[in-house]
Short mmCIF file of C-alpha atoms in Angstrom, two decimals:
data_model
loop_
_atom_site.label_atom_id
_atom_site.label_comp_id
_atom_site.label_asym_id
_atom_site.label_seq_id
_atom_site.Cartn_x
_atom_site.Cartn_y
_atom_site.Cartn_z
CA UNK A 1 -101.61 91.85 -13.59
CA UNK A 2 -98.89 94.19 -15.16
CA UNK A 3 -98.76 94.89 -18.82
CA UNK A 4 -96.49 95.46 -21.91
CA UNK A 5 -96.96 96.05 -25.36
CA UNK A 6 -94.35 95.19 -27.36
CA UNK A 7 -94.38 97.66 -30.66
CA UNK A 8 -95.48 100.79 -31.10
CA UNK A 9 -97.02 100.29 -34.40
CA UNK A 10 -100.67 101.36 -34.91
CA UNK A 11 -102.20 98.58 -33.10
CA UNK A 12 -99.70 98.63 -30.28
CA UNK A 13 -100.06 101.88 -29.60
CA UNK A 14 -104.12 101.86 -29.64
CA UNK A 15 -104.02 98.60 -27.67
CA UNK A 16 -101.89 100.95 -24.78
CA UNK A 17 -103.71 104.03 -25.13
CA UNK A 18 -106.99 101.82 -24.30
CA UNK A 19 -105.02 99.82 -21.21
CA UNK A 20 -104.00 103.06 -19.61
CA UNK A 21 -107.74 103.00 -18.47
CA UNK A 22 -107.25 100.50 -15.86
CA UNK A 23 -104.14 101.23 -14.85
CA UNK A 24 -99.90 101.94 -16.02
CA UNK A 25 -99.15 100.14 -19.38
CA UNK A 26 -95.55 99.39 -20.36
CA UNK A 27 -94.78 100.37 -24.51
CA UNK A 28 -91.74 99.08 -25.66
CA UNK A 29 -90.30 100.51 -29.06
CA UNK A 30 -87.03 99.87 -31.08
CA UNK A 31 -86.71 103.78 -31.58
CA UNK A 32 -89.04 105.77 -28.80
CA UNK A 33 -87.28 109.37 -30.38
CA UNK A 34 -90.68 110.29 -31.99
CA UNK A 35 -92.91 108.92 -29.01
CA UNK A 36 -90.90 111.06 -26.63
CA UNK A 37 -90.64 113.61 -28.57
CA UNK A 38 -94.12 114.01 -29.50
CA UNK A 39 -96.16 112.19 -27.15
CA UNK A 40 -97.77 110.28 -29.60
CA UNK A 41 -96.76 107.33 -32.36
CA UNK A 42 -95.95 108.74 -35.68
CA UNK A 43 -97.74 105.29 -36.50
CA UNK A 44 -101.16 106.33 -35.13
CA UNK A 45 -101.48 110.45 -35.35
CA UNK A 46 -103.22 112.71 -33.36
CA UNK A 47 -103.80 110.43 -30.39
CA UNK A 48 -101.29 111.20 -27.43
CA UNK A 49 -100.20 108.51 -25.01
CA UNK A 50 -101.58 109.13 -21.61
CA UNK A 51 -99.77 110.09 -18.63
CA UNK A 52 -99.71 106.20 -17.13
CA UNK A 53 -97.71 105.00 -20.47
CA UNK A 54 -94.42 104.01 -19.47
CA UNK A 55 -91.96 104.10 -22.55
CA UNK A 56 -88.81 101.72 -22.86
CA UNK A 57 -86.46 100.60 -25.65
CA UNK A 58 -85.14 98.20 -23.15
CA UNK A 59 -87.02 95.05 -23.90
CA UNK A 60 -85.47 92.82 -20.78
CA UNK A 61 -87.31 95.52 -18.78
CA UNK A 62 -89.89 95.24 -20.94
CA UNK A 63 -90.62 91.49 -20.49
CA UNK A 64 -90.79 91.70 -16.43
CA UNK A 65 -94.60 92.37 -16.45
CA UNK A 66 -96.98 89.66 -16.34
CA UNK A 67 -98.85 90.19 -19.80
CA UNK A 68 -97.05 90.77 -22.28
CA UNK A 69 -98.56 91.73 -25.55
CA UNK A 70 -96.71 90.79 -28.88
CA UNK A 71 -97.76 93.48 -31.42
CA UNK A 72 -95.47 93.47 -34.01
CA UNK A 73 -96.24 92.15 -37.69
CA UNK A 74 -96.63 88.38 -38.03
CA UNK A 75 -92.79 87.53 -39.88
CA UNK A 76 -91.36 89.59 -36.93
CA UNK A 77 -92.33 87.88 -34.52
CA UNK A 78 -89.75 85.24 -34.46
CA UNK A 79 -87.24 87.27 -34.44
CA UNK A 80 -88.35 89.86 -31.45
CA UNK A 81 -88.66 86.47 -29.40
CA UNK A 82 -85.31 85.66 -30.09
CA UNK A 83 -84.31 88.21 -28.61
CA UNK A 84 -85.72 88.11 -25.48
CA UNK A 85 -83.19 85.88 -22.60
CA UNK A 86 -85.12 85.87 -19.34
CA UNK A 87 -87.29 83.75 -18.41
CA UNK A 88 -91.12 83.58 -19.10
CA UNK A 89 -92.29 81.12 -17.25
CA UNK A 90 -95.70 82.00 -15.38
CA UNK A 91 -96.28 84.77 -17.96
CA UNK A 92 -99.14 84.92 -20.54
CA UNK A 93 -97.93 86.30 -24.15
CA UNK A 94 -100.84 87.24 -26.13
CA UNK A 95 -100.04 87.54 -30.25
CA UNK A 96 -101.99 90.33 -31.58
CA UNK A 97 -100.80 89.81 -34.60
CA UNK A 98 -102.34 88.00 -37.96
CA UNK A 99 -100.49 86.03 -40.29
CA UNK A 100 -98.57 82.77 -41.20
CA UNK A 101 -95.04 82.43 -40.35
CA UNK A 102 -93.77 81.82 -44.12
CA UNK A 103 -90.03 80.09 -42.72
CA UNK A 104 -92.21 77.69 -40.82
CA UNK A 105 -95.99 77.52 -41.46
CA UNK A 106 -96.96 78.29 -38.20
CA UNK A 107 -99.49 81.22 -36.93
CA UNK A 108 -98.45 83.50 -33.96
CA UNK A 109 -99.77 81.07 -30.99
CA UNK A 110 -97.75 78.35 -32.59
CA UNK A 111 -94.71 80.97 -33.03
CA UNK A 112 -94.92 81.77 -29.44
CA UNK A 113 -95.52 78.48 -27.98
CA UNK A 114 -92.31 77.11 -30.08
CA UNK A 115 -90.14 79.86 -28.39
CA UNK A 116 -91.25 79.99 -25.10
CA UNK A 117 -93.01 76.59 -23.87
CA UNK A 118 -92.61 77.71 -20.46
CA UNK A 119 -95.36 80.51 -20.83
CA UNK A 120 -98.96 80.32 -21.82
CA UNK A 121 -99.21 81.78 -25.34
CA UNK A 122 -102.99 83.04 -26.13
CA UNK A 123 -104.38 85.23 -29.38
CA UNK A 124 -105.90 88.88 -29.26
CA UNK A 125 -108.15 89.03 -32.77
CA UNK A 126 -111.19 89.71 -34.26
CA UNK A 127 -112.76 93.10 -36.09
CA UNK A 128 -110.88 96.50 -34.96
CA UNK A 129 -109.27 99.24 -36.42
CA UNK A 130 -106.28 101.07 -34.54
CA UNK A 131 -108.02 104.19 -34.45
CA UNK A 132 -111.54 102.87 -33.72
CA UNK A 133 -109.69 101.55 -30.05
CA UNK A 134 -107.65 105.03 -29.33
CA UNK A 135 -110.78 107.02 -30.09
CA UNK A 136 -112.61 105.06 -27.70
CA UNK A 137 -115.25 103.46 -29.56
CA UNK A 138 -116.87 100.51 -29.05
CA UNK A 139 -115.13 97.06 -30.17
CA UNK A 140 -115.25 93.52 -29.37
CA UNK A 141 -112.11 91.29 -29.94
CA UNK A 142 -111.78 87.07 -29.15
CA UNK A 143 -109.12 86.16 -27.01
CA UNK A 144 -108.41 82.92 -27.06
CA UNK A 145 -106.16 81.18 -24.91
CA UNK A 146 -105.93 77.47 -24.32
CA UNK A 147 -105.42 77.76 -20.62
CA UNK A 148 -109.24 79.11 -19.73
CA UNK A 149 -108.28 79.75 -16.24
CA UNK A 150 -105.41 82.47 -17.18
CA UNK A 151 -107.54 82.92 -20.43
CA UNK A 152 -110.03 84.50 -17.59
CA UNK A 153 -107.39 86.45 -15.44
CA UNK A 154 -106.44 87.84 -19.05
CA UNK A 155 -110.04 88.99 -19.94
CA UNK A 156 -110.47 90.59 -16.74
CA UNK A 157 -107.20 92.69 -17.27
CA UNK A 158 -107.22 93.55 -20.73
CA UNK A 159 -110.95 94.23 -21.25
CA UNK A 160 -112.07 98.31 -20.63
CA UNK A 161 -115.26 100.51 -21.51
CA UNK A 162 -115.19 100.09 -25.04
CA UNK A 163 -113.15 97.12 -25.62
CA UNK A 164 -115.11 93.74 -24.93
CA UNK A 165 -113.57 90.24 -25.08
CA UNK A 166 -114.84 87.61 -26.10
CA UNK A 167 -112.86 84.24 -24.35
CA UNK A 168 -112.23 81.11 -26.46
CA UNK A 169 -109.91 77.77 -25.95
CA UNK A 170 -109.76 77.64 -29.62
CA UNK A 171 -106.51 79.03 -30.17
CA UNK A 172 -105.84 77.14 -34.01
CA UNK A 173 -109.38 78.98 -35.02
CA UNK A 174 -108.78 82.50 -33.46
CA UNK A 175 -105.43 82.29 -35.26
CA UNK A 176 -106.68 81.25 -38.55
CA UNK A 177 -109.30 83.44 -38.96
CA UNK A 178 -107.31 86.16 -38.41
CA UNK A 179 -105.10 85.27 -41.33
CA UNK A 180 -106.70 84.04 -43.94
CA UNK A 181 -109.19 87.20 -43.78
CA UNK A 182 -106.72 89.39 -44.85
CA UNK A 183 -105.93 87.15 -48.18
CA UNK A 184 -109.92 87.48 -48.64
CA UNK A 185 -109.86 90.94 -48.54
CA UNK A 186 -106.94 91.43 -50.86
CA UNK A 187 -109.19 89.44 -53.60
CA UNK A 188 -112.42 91.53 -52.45
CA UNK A 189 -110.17 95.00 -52.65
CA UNK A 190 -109.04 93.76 -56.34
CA UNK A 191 -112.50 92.34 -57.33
CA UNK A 192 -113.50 95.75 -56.71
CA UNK A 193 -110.39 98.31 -57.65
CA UNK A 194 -110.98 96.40 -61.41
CA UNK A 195 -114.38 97.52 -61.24
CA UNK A 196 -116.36 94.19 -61.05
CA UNK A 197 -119.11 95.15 -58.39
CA UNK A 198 -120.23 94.54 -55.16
CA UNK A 199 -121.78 91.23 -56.05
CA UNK A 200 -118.32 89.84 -57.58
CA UNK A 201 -117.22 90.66 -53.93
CA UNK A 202 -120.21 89.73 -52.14
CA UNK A 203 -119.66 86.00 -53.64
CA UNK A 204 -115.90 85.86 -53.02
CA UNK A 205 -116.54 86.78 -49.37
CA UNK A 206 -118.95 83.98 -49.08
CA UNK A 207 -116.73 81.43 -50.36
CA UNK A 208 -113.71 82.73 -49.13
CA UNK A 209 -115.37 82.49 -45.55
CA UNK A 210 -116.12 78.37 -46.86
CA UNK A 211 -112.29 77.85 -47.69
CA UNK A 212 -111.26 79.49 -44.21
CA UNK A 213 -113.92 77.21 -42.51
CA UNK A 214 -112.90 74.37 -44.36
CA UNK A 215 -108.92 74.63 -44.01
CA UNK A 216 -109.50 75.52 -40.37
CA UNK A 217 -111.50 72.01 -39.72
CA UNK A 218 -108.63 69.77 -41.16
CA UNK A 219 -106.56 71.73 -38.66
CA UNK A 220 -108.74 71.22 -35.47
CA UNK A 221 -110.36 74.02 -35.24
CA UNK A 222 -113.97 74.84 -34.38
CA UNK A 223 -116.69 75.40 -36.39
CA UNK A 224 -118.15 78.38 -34.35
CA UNK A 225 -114.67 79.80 -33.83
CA UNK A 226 -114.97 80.82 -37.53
CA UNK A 227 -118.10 82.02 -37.41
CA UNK A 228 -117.57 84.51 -34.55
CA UNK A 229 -115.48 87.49 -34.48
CA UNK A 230 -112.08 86.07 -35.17
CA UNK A 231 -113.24 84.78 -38.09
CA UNK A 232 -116.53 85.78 -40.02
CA UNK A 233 -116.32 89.25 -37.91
CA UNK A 234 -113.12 89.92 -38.99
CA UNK A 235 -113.76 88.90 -42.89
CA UNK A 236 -116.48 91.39 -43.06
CA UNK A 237 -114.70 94.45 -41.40
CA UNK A 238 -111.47 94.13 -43.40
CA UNK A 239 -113.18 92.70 -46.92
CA UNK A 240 -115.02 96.10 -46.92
CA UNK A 241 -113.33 98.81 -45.70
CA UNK A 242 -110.49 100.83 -47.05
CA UNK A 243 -109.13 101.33 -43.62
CA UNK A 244 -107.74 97.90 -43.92
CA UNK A 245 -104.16 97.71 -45.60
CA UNK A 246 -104.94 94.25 -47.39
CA UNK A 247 -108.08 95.80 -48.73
CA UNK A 248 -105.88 98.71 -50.26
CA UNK A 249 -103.35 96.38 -51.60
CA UNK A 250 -106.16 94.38 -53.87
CA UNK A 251 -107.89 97.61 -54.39
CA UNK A 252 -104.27 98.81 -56.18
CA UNK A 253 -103.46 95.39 -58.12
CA UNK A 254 -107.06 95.65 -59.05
CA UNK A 255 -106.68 99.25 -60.41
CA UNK A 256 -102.92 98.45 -62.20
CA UNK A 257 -101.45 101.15 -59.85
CA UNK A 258 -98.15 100.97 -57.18
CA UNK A 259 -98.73 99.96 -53.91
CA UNK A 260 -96.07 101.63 -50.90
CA UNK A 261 -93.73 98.78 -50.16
CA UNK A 262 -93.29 100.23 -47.09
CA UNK A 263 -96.96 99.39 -45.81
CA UNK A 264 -96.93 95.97 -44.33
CA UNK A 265 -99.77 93.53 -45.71
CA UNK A 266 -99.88 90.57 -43.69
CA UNK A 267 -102.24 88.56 -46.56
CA UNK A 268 -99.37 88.89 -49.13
CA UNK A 269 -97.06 86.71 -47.26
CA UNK A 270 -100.33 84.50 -46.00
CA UNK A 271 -101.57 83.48 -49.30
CA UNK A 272 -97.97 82.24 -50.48
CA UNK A 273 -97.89 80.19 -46.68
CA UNK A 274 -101.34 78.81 -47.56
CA UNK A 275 -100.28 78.21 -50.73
CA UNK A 276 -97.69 76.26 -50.05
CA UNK A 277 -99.63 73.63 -47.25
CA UNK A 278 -102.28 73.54 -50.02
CA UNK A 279 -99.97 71.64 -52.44
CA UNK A 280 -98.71 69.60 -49.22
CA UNK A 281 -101.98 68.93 -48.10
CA UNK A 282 -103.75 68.40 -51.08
CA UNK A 283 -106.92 70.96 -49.95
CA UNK A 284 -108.69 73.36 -52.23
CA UNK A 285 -107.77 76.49 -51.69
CA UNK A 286 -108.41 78.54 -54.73
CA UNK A 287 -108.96 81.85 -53.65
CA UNK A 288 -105.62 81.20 -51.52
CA UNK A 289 -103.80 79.98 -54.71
CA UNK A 290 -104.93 83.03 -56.84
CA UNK A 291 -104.44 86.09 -54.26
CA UNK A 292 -100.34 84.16 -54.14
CA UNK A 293 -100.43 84.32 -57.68
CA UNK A 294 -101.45 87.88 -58.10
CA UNK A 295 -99.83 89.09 -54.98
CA UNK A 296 -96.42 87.75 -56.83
CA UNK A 297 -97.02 89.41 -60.04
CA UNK A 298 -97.61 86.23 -61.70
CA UNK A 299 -101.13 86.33 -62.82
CA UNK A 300 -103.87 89.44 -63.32
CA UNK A 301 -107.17 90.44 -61.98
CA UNK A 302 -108.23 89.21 -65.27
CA UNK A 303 -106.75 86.03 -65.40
CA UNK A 304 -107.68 85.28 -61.87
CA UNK A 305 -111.27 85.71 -62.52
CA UNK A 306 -111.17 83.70 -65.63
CA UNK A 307 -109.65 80.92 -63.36
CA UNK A 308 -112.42 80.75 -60.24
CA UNK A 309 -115.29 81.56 -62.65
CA UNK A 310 -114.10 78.50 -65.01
CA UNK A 311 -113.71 75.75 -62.39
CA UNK A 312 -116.31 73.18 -62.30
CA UNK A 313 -119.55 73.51 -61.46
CA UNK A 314 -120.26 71.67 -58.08
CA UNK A 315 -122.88 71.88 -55.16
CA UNK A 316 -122.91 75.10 -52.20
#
């Protein structure tokens, strides 16, 4: 099966550089100046694209392979699909990005699907930094694809010596942990940038992982989706590591300092989306509500604290 990545971000970019091992890998970028001109993404320094990495701006020739890898960040996504006029059909687009669509509620697979109900959309997610895959170090990642018989062709293709997948049908899990980790770790980065310990963030991991579980059930998801890689996997890598962007962010807010608008933090735009289906809904989502709040300027460290330490006292 043929391959394209589509964005030359960080991930993108790693996700090729790893690919190349089985065989040529398609990158497509808006602006390849800097790739060409350096051999290497000014997203992801000091790794250069191997020879087998073809480069294109032209996204129709991008598209003709069968796999085609969506790794651009989550309130993109629409519109890169919208731009794309040939037909799909046959193909399997794989999101690897994490987020909630804040124009319609809807996570990548759902994104995809919408767009292009001729191909089989799947989910590439779980615990991995960019430069943990282009270094070559070991990482295992859930894809998760409805269809389990081109979920398996997929697998075969996309897995290489140090990247292991994990195959799952649950596509509304995969995608769900994926997002609502990152609004976790922006209240574990701020719990922690405003200096109120590792068991302050040790206890909002816990119960952030119970409202992810529990908003993921009312959606249809599985139980042990959330508490493999997608989910509790991913919560611990990004809640704890400054690597992660969303971890930065609520280490900054927590810390009263500016934050480069420039980096893009998927659980900003998450936690307002969650927010929002809360109210709808009617589900507790306190963490969800607070990390909108502060993410918005509306509320501080202080005041969220004050908030999820008041609420009522109630059963684990």
């Amino acid at each position: 099966m043929s391959v394209s990545v589509l964005g030359a971000g960080a991930f993108g970019t790693a996700l090729a550089i790893s690919l190349a091992q089985n065989g040529p890998v398609t990158l497509w970028a808006r602006d390849i100046s800097d790739l060409l001109a350096t051999g290497e993404s000014p997203k992801l320094p000091g790794h250069k694209l191997p020879q087998n990495i073809q480069i294109t701006q032209d996204l129709d020739r991008a598209v003709t392979n069968d796999v085609l890898l969506f790794s651009t960040p989550m309130q993109s996504l629409s519109g890169l699909l919208n731009r794309i006029n040939s037909d799909l059909t046959d193909k399997a687009l794989v999101a690897c990005c994490k987020g909630v669509d804040l124009r319609t509620g809807r996570g990548p697979v759902g994104i995809l699907s919408a767009a292009k109900p001729d191909a089989t959309a799947a989910i590439l997610t779980g615990p991995s930094f960019a430069d943990d895959i282009a270094r070559g170090l070991p990482t295992a990642l859930t894809l998760a694809c409805s269809d389990d018989d081109m979920g398996k062709q997929v697998q075969h293709r996309l897995a290489t010596p140090n990247l292991r997948l994990y195959r799952s049908t649950d596509t509304i899990g995969a995608e769900l942990g994926g997002a609502l980790k990152n609004v976790m770790a922006i209240a574990c980065g701020a719990a922690i940038g405003a200096g109120l310990g590792d068991s302050a963030r040790a206890a909002l991991m816990t119960r952030g992982f119970a409202e992810m579980t529990r908003f993921a059930a009312a959606q249809g998801a599985r139980p042990e989706t959330m508490a493999g890689l997608s989910g509790l996997g991913d919560l611990a890598l990004t809640c704890t590591s400054e690597l992660s962007r969303n971890y930065r962010l609520g280490l900054s807010l927590g810390r009263k300092q500016a934050f480069d608008p420039a980096i893009t933090v998927e659980g900003a735009a998450t936690a307002q989306a969650m927010d929002r289906i809360a109210i709808d809904t009617g589900l507790s989502l306190p963490i969800c509500h607070a990390v909108a709040a502060l993410t918005q300027g509306r509320v501080t460290v202080d005041d969220v604290m004050t908030q999820l330490l008041s609420r009522p006292l109630k059963e684990e």
